[in-house]
Short mmCIF file of C-alpha atoms in Angstrom, two decimals:
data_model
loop_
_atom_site.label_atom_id
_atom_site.label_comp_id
_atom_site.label_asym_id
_atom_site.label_seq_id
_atom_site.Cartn_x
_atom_site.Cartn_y
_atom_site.Cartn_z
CA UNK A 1 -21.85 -50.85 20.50
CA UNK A 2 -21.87 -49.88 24.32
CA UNK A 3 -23.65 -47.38 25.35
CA UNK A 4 -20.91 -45.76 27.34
CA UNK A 5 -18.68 -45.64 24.51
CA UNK A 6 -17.49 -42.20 23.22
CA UNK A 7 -17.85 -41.24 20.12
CA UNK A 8 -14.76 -39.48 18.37
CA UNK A 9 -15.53 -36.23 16.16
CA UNK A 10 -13.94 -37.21 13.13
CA UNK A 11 -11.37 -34.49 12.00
CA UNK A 12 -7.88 -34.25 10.38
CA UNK A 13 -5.11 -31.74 11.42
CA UNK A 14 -4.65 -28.23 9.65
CA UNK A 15 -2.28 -28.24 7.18
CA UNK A 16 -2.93 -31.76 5.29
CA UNK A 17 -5.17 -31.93 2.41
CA UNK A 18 -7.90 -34.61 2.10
CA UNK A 19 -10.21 -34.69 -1.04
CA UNK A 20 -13.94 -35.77 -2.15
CA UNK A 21 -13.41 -38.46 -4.67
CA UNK A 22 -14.35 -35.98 -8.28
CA UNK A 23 -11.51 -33.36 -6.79
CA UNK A 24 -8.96 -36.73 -6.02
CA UNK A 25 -9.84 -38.15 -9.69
CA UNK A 26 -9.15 -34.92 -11.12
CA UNK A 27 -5.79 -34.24 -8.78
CA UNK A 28 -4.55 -38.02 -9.70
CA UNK A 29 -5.18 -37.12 -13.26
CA UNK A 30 -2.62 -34.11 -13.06
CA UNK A 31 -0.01 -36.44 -11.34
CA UNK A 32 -0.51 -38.62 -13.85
CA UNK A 33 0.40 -36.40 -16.79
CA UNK A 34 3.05 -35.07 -14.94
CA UNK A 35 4.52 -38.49 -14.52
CA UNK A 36 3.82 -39.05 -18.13
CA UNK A 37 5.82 -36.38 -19.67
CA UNK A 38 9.10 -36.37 -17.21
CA UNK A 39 8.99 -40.58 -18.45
CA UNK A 40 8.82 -39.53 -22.13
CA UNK A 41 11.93 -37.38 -20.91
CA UNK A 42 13.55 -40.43 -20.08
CA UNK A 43 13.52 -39.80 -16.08
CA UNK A 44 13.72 -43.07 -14.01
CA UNK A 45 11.60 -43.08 -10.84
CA UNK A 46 13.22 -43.01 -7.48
CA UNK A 47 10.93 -43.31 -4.43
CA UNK A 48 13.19 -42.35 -1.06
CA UNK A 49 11.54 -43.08 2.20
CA UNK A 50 9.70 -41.08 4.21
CA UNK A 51 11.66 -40.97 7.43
CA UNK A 52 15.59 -40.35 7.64
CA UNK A 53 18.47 -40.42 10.34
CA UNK A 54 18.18 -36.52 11.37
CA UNK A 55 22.34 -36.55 11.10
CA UNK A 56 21.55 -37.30 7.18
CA UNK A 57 18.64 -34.80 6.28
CA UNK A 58 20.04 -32.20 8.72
CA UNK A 59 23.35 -32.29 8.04
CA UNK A 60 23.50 -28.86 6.37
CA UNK A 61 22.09 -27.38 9.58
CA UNK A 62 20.75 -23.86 10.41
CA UNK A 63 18.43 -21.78 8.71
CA UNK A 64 14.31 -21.46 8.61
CA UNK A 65 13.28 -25.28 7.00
CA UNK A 66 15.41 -26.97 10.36
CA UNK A 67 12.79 -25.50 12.11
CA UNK A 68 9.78 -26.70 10.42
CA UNK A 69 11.47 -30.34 10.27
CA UNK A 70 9.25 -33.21 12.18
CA UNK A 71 11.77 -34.64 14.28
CA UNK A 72 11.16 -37.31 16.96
CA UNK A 73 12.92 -40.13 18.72
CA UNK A 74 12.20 -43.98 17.87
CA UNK A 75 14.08 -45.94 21.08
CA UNK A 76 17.69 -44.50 20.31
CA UNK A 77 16.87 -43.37 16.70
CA UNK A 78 16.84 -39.86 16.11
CA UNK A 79 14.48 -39.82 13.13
CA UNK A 80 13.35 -36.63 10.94
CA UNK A 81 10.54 -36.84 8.35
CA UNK A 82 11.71 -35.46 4.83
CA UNK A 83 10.87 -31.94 4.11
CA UNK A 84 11.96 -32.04 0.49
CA UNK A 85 12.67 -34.33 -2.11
CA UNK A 86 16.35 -32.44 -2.98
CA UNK A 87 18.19 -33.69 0.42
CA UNK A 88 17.34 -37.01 -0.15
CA UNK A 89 18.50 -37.40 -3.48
CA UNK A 90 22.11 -36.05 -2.58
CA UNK A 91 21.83 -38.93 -0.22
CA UNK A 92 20.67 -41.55 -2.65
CA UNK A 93 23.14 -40.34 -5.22
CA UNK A 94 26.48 -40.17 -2.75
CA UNK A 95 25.16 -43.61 -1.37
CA UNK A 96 24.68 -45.42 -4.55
CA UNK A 97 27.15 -43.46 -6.68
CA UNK A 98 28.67 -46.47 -7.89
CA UNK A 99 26.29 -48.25 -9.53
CA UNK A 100 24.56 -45.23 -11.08
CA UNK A 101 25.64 -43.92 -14.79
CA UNK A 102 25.79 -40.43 -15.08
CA UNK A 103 24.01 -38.55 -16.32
CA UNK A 104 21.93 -39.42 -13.65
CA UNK A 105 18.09 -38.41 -14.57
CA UNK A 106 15.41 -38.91 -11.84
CA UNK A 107 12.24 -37.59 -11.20
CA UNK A 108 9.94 -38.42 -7.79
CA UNK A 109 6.83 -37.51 -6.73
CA UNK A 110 5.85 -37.73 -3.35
CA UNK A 111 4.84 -36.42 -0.14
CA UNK A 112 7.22 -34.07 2.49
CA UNK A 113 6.44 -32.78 5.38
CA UNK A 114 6.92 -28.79 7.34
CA UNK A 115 5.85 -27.89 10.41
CA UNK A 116 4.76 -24.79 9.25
CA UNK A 117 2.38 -21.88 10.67
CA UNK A 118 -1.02 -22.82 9.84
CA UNK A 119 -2.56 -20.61 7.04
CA UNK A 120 -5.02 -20.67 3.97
CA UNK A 121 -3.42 -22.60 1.18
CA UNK A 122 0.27 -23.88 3.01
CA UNK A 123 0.28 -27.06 4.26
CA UNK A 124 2.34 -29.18 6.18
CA UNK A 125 2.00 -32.52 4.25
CA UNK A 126 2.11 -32.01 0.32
CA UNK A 127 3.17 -33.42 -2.77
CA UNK A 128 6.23 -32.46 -4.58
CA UNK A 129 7.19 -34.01 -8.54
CA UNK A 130 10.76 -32.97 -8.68
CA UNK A 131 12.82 -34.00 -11.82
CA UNK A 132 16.72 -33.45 -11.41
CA UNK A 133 19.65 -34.48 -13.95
CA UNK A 134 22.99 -35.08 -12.24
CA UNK A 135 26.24 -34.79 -13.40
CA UNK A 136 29.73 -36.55 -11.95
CA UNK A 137 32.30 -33.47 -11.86
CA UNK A 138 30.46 -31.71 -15.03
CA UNK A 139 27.05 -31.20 -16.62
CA UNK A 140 26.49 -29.58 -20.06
CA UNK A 141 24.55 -26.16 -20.39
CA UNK A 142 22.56 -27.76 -22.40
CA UNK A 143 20.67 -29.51 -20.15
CA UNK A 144 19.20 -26.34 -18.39
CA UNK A 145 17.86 -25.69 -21.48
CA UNK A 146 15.88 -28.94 -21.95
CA UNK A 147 13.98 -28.12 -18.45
CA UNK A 148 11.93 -25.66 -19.31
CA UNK A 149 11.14 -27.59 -22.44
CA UNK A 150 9.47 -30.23 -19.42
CA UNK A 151 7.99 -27.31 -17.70
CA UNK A 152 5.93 -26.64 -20.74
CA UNK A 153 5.10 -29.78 -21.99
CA UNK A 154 3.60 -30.69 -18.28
CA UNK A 155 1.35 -27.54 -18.09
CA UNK A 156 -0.19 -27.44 -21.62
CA UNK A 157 -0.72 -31.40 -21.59
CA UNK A 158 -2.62 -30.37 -18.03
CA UNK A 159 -4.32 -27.57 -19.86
CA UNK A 160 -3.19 -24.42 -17.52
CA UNK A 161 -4.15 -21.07 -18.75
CA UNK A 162 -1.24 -19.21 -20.76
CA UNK A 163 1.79 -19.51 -18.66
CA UNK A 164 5.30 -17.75 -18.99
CA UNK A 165 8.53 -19.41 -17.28
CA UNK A 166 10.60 -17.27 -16.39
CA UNK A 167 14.49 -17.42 -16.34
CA UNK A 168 17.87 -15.77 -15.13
CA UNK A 169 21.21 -16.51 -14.59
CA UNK A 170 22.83 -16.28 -10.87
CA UNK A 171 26.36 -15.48 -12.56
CA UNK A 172 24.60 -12.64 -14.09
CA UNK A 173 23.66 -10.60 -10.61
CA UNK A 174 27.18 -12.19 -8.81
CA UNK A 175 28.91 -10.63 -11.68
CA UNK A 176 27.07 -7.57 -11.66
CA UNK A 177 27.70 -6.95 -7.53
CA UNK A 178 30.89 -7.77 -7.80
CA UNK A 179 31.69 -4.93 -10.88
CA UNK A 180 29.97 -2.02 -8.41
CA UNK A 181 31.96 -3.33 -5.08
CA UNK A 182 28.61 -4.53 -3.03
CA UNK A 183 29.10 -8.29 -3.60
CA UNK A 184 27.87 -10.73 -0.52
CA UNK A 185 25.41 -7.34 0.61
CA UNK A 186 22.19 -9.10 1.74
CA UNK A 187 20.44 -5.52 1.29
CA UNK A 188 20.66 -5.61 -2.70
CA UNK A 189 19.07 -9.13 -2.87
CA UNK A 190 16.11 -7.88 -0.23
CA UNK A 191 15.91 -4.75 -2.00
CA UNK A 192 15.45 -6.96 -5.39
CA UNK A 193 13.16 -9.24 -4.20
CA UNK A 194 10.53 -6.37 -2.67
CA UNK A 195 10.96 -3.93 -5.80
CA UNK A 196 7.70 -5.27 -7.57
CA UNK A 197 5.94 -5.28 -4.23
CA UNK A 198 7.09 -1.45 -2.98
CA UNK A 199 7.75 0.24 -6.15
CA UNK A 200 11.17 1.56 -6.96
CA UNK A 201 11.18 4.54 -4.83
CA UNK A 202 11.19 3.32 -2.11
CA UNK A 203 13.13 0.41 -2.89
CA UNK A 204 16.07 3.10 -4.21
CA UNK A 205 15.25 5.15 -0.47
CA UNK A 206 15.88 1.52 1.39
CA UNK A 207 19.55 1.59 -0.48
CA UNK A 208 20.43 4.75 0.22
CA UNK A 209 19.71 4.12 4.00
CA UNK A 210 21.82 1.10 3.70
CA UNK A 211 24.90 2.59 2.43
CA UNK A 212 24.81 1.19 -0.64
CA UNK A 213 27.12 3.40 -3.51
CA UNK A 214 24.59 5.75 -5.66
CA UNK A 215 26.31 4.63 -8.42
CA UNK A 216 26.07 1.06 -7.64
CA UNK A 217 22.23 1.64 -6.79
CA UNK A 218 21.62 3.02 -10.39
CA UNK A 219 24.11 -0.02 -12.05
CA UNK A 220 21.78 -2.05 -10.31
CA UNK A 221 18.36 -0.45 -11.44
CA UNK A 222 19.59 0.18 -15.31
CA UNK A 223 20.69 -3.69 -15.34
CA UNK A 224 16.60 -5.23 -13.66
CA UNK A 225 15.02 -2.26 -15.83
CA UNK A 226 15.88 -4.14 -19.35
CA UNK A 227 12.89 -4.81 -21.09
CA UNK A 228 12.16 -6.06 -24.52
CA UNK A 229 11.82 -9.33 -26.30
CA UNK A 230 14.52 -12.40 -24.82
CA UNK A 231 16.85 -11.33 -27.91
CA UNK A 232 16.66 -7.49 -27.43
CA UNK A 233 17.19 -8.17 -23.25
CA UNK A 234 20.69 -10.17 -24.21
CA UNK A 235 21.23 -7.43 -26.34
CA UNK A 236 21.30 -4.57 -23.99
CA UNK A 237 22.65 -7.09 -21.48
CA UNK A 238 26.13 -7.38 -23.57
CA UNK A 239 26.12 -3.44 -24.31
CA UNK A 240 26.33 -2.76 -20.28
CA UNK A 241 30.04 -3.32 -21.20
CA UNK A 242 30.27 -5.11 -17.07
CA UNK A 243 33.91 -5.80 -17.30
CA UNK A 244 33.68 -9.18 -14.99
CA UNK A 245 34.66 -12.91 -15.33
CA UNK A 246 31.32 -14.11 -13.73
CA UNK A 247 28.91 -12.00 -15.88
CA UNK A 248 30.49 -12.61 -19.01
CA UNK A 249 30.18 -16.28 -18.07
CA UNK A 250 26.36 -16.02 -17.38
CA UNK A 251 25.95 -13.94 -20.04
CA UNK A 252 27.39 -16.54 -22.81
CA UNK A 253 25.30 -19.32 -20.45
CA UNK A 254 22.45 -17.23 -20.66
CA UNK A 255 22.52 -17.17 -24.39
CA UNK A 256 22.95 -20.68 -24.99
CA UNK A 257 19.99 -21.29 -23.27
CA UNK A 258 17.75 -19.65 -25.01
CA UNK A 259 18.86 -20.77 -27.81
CA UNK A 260 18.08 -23.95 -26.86
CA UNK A 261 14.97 -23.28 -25.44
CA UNK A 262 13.68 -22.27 -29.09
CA UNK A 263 15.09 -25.84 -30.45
CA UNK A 264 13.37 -27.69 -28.01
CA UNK A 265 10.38 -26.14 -29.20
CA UNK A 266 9.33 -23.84 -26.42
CA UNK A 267 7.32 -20.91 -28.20
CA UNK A 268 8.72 -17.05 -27.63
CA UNK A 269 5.33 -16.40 -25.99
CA UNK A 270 6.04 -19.44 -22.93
CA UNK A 271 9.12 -18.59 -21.70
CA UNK A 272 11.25 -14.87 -21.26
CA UNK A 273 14.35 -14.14 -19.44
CA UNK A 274 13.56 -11.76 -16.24
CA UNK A 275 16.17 -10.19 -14.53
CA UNK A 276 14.52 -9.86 -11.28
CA UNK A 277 14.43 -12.97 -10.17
CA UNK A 278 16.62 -14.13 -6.82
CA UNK A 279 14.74 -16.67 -6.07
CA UNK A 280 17.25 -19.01 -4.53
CA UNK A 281 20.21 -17.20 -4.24
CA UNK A 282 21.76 -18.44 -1.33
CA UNK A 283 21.60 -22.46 -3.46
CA UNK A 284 21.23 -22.25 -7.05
CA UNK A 285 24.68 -21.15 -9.06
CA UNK A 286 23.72 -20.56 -12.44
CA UNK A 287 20.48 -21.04 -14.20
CA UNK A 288 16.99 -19.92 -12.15
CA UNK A 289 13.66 -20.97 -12.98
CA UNK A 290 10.35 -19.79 -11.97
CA UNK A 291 6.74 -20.37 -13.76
CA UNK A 292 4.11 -17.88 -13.35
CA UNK A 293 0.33 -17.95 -14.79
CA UNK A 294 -0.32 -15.02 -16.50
CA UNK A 295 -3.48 -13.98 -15.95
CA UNK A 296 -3.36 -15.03 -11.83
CA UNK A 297 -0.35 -13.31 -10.52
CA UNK A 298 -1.39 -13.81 -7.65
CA UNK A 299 -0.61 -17.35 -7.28
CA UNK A 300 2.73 -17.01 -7.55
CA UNK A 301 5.30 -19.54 -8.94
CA UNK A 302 3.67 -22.49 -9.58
CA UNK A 303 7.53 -24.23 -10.27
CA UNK A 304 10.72 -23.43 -9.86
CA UNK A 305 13.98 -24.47 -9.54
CA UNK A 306 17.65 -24.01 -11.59
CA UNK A 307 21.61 -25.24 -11.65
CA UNK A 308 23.56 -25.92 -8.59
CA UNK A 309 27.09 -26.50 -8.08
CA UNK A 310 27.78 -29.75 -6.05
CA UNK A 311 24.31 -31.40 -4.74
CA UNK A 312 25.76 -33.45 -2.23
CA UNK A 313 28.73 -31.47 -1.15
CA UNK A 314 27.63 -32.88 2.92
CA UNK A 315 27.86 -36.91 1.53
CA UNK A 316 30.66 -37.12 -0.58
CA UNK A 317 33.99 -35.10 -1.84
CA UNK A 318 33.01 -36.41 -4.96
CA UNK A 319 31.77 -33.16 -7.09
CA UNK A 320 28.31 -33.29 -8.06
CA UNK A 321 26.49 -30.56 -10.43
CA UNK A 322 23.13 -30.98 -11.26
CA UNK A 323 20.01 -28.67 -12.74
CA UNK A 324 16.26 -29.17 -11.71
CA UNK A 325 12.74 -28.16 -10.88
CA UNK A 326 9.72 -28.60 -8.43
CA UNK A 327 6.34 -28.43 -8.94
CA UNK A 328 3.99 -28.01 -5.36
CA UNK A 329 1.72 -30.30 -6.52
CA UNK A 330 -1.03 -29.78 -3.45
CA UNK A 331 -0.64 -26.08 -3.38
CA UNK A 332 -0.84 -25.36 -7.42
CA UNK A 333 -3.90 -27.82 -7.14
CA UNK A 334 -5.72 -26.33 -4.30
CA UNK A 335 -4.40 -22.68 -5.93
CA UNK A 336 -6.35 -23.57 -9.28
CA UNK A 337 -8.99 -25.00 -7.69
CA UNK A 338 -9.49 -21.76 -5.27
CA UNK A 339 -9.52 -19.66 -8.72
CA UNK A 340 -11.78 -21.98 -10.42
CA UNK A 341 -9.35 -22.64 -13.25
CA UNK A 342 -10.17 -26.39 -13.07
CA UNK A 343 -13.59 -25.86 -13.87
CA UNK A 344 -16.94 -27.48 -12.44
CA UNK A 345 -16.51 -31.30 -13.80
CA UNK A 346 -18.05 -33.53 -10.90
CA UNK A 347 -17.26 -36.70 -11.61
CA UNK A 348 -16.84 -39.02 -8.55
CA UNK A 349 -16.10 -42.15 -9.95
CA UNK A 350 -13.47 -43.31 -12.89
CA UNK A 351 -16.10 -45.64 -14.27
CA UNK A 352 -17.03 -45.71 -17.99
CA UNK A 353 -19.97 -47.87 -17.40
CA UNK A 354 -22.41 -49.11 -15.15
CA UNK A 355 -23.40 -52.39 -15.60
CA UNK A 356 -27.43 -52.87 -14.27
CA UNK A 357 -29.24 -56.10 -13.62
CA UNK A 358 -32.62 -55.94 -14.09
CA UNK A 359 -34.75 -59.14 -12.53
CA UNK A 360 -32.80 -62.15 -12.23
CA UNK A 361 -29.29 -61.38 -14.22
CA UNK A 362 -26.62 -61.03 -11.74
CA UNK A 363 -24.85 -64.26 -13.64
CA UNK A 364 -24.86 -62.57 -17.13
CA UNK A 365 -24.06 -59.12 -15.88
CA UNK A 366 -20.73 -60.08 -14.18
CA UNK A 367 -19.55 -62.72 -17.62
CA UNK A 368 -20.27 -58.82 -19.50
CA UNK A 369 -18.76 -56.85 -17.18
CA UNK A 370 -15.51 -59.35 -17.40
CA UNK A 371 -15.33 -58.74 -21.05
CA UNK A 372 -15.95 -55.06 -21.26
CA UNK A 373 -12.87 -55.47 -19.48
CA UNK A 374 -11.16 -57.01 -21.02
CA UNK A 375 -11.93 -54.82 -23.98
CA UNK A 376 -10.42 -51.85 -22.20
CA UNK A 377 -13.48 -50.79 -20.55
CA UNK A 378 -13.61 -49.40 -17.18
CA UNK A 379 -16.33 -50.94 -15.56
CA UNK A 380 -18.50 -51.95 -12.62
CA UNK A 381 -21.21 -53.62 -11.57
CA UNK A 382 -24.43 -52.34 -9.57
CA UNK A 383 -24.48 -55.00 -7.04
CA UNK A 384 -27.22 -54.01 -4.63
CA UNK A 385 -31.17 -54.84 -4.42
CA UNK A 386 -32.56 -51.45 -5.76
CA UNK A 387 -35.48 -50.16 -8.39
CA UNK A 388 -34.46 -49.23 -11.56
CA UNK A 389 -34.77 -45.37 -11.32
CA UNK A 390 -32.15 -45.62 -7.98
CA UNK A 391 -29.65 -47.96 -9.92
CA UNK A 392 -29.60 -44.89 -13.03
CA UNK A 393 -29.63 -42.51 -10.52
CA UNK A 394 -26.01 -43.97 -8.83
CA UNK A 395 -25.38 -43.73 -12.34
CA UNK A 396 -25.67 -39.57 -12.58
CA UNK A 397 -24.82 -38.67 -9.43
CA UNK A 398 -21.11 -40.51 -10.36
CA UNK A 399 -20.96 -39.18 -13.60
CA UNK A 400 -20.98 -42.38 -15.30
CA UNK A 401 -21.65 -42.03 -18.91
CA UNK A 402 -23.20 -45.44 -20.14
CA UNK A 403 -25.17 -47.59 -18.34
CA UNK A 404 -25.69 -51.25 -19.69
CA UNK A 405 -28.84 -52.46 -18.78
CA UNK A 406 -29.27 -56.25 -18.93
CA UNK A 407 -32.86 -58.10 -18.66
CA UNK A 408 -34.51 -61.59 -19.67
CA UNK A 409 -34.41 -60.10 -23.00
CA UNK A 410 -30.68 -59.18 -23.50
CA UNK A 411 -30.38 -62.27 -22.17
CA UNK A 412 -32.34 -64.31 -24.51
CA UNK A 413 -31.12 -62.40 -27.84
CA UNK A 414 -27.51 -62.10 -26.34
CA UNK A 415 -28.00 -57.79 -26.80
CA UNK A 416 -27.51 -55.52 -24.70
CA UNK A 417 -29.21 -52.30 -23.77
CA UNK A 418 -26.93 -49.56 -23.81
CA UNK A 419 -27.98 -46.12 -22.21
CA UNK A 420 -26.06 -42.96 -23.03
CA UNK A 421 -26.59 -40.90 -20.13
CA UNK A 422 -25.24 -37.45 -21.43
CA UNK A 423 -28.23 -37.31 -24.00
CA UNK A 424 -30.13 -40.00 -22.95
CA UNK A 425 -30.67 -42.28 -25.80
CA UNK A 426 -30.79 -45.70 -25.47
CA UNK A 427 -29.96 -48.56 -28.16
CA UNK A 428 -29.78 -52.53 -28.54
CA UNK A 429 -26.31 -53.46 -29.73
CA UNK A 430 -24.33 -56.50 -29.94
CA UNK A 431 -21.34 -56.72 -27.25
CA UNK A 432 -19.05 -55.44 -29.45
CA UNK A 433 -20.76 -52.36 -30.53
CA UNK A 434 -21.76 -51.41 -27.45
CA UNK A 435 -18.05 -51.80 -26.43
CA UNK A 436 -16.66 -49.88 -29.73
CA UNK A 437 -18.98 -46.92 -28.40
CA UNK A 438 -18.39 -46.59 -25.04
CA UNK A 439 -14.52 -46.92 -25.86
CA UNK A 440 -14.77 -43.86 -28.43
#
């Protein structure tokens, strides 16, 4: 190297996520079981690219998310990186719509991309696993009830501390608006959304000085006030006596549900309806999911999602309902990682066993190492000129948990050493012993 060459400091930019190999073995391992149980669901993979015609991915315009879009010109291509998974689906769908059956069920994981303000746990390149069933013109109620099923399957198979999803119904709060006369008032939904943050006080004082109806205010509080168990909530939910089209129709939606929840064998304690949820007003028309850990509220919703209407009302005339949810994969990681939920394991490699020459071996180690293999064995070989005490020490610092040590002697009796290195003890088996054990 010249010495007048400059050295770059080697750094990456806020907002993307880059992991030591233990914390990347242990985030692959949750996309992994999240890929497992949306396959046993019978989702087909879909993997969209990266980079779309802006005219496509922006063609619903407007609003906060345009603004955090990556967005650059390519010679005369005017080219936007994808910000979610959702936009490009409606694409794929309208585009391929023909040789698709429907019920269409996908789920993707991958990576989007928002510009957004730099901050402690957002980021502006992160993984989302999305899982969305589409209908052509209709879509059965029953299939928001099979979600949260997914939901909880993913998040006890990843072992998350107790967890409750949490469910509403949009028609529920349209229908409710609508019966006290402040339907399409931004202020209610605002007022909603802050009421576990400011108390209701002041969330009642913020409606008065909006002008909204006293009695509408206290319609309003009576209906998010219902507590109880999910049957006792539908309960008092029916004896409100709202005479309107839209609740009655999320009420009867709503009920369904949850009955289906329970036969998809969701227990009580996993999942309750919460009628304070407006998440995703403005999109989702019926069904609204959210999934919050109980013991860190703090976190927030670690997935969400529900039932729209027509997904890809800008591609096609062609009516399109469809129900879904998201999990942030980066940001629950880094979240659980932040409250030590995903404990202290530190292993760096995904190797089950080291295999060690000791003197003149190399030959025989790499025929073993081929066979424990083949036997299902993950396994690799310490390749480099070293004393014994460094090659076992590779071994712990990895987090390897058998080392097979191979000398003139395993050679000559066709045993091998094998070395537990959790407790230390060390035995001479045949190959296939030593194999059966490190495979249990």
């Amino acid at each position: 190297m010249s010495e007048k060459q400059n050295i770059v400091k080697p750094s990456t930019l806020p907002g993307f996520m880059e992991l030591l190999p233990a914390e990347q073995i242990r985030f692959n391992r949750m996309m992994d079981t999240i890929r497992r149980v949306y396959e046993r669901y019978g989702f087909a993979p879909l993997d969209t690219p990266v980079i779309e015609k802006s005219e496509v991915l922006l063609a619903k315009g407007g609003g906060e998310t345009e603004k955090q879009v990556y967005r650059f010109m390519k010679g005369d291509s005017d080219l936007s990186m994808r910000f979610d998974l959702t936009v490009p689906l409606a694409r794929y769908v309208a585009q391929h719509m023909g040789d698709l059956t429907f019920p269409f069920r996908r789920y993707q994981i991958g990576k989007v991309y928002r510009g957004e303000r730099n901050q402690k746990g957002r980021f502006r390149e992160f993984y989302q696993c999305d899982i969305d069933v589409i209908g052509r013109e209709k879509l059965s109620i029953a299939t928001d009830a099979e979600i949260p099923a997914i939901i909880y399957n993913v998040f006890t198979e990843i072992g998350l501390p107790p967890f409750v999803i949490r469910i509403n119904n949009r028609r529920l709060m349209n229908g409710l608006f609508a019966h006290y006369g402040v339907a399409g008032k931004p202020e209610m939904l605002r007022a909603i959304d802050k009421l576990e943050k400011i108390g209701p006080e002041k969330t009642r004082k913020e409606l008065e000085e909006a002008g909204i109806d006293a009695t509408a205010i206290s319609g309003v509080f009576d209906f998010i006030a219902i507590e109880g168990t999910n049957s006792e909530k539908l309960e008092a939910l029916a004896a409100l006596g709202i005479d309107n089209e839209q609740f009655r129709e999320g009420l009867e939606e709503l009920n369904t549900v949850v009955t289906l929840i329970r036969a998809f064998g969701v227990p009580e304690e996993s999942f309750a309806i919460e009628l304070k949820i407006v998440r995703g007003l403005d999109y989702y028309t019926g069904t609204v999911y959210e999934t919050l850990l109980r013991d860190y509220p703090e976190i927030g919703s670690v997935c969400s999602g529900g039932r729209y209407d027509n997904l890809a009302e800008y591609y096609t005339k062609e009516k399109l309902p469809g129900v879904g949810i998201s999990i942030g994969l980066t940001r629950l990681f880094y979240q659980l990682n932040e409250a030590g939920i995903l404990g202290e394991e530190n292993i760096s490699s995904l190797s089950q066993a080291l295999v060690v020459p000791i003197g003149n071996t190399l030959e025989t180690c790499a025929r073993v190492a081929s066979r424990l293999r083949n036997a299902g064995v993950v396994t690799e070989v310490y390749l480099e000129e070293a004393k014994i005490a460094k090659k076992m020490n590779y071994a712990n610092k990895h987090g390897i948990p058998y080392v097979v040590l191979i000398g003139d002697e395993e050679v000559a009796d066709g045993l091998l050493t094998l070395k537990n290195m959790t407790d230390g003890e060390q035995q001479r088996l045949s190959f296939e012993e030593a194999a059966n054990i490190i495979n249990q």
